[in-house]
Amino acid sequence: MQLLDGKALSAQVKAEIKIEVDKIKAEGGKTPHLAAILVGNNGASETYVASKIKSCEEVGFKSTLVRLPETTSEAELLTHIDALNNDADIDGFIVQLPLPSHISENTVMEAVAPEKDVDGFHPINVGRMCKGLPAYISATPFGILEMLKRYNIDTAGKHCVVVGRSQIVGLPMSILMQRNTAPGNATVTICHSRTHNLKEVCQSADILIAALGRPEFITADYVKEGAVVIDVGITRVVDESKKSGFAIKGDVKFDEVAPKSSYITPVPGGVGLMTICGLMTNTLLASKKAIFK
């Protein structure tokens, strides 16, 4: 069993981005600028946004955080999005999810200009990805592809099972893994809450990607010997033994599954760190007008 070390890989990717940003600055080019809109004070979202801002500093980006109260209306949020769409200094921006229940996430995703949609959620970017055209790839799937690539994991002809069909992870991941690229060329099965014989389907996977948001759902009896296991889940679970009062758990019961795996991602320290690298990479591409001219 080998760990897919997100901490080491993310440091490597960030170092590569910083070298390119330093070169752009030295040649008098524009400093890449990422903005984030945070509505309300969800604890997990606060943590994620703080991590993204810190990563911007590490790679030499400018960053802007727009904080809005929980009571912000959908119309008010759309006004802020329009302002960022029209701000020439902002190369890309994200609206941190989840949003308060009175705001439509789909409406918000569609309001972000596709050329600034560095989260890769806009239908135009999703459509371009499906057709194999240049697009901003959703940050988590991007991070997983980087892991597979940098660890030289062969995916061609393998059976990849994706558990979870979210617009953010499961759906794009299933499309990316079957594309005629490397990583890619896998035979993909996508599973969800209505899948019959879920355990048996997972047991057939050469590559198992768990993205269902249920802590430690995938146990050893879901995994065949030698499988590559990618754990996308990240859930706060009450744990009185911890100073914080909670522990971070993935969708995979790591201690049980790891001995059966050829490769496995830890939680924390796995996919989450690579997700931020995906966002940084997309912002760099946006600043260079590499996707939308």
PDB file of N, CA, C and O in Angstrom, residues 17 177 182 197:
ATOM      1  N   ILE A  17       3.804  26.662  -9.670  1.00  0.00           N
ATOM      2  CA  ILE A  17       3.001  27.846  -9.989  1.00  0.00           C
ATOM      3  C   ILE A  17       3.747  29.117  -9.596  1.00  0.00           C
ATOM      4  O   ILE A  17       3.781  30.097 -10.352  1.00  0.00           O
ATOM      5  N   MET A 177     -12.670  10.615 -16.403  1.00  0.00           N
ATOM      6  CA  MET A 177     -11.968   9.330 -16.345  1.00  0.00           C
ATOM      7  C   MET A 177     -12.173   8.483 -17.602  1.00  0.00           C
ATOM      8  O   MET A 177     -11.376   7.580 -17.874  1.00  0.00           O
ATOM      9  N   ALA A 182      -4.703  10.871 -20.846  1.00  0.00           N
ATOM     10  CA  ALA A 182      -4.026  10.219 -19.717  1.00  0.00           C
ATOM     11  C   ALA A 182      -3.850  11.254 -18.615  1.00  0.00           C
ATOM     12  O   ALA A 182      -3.240  12.297 -18.858  1.00  0.00           O
ATOM     13  N   ASN A 197     -27.147  -3.251  -5.471  1.00  0.00           N
ATOM     14  CA  ASN A 197     -25.898  -4.022  -5.349  1.00  0.00           C
ATOM     15  C   ASN A 197     -24.657  -3.118  -5.342  1.00  0.00           C
ATOM     16  O   ASN A 197     -23.657  -3.412  -6.005  1.00  0.00           O
TER      17      ASN A 197
END
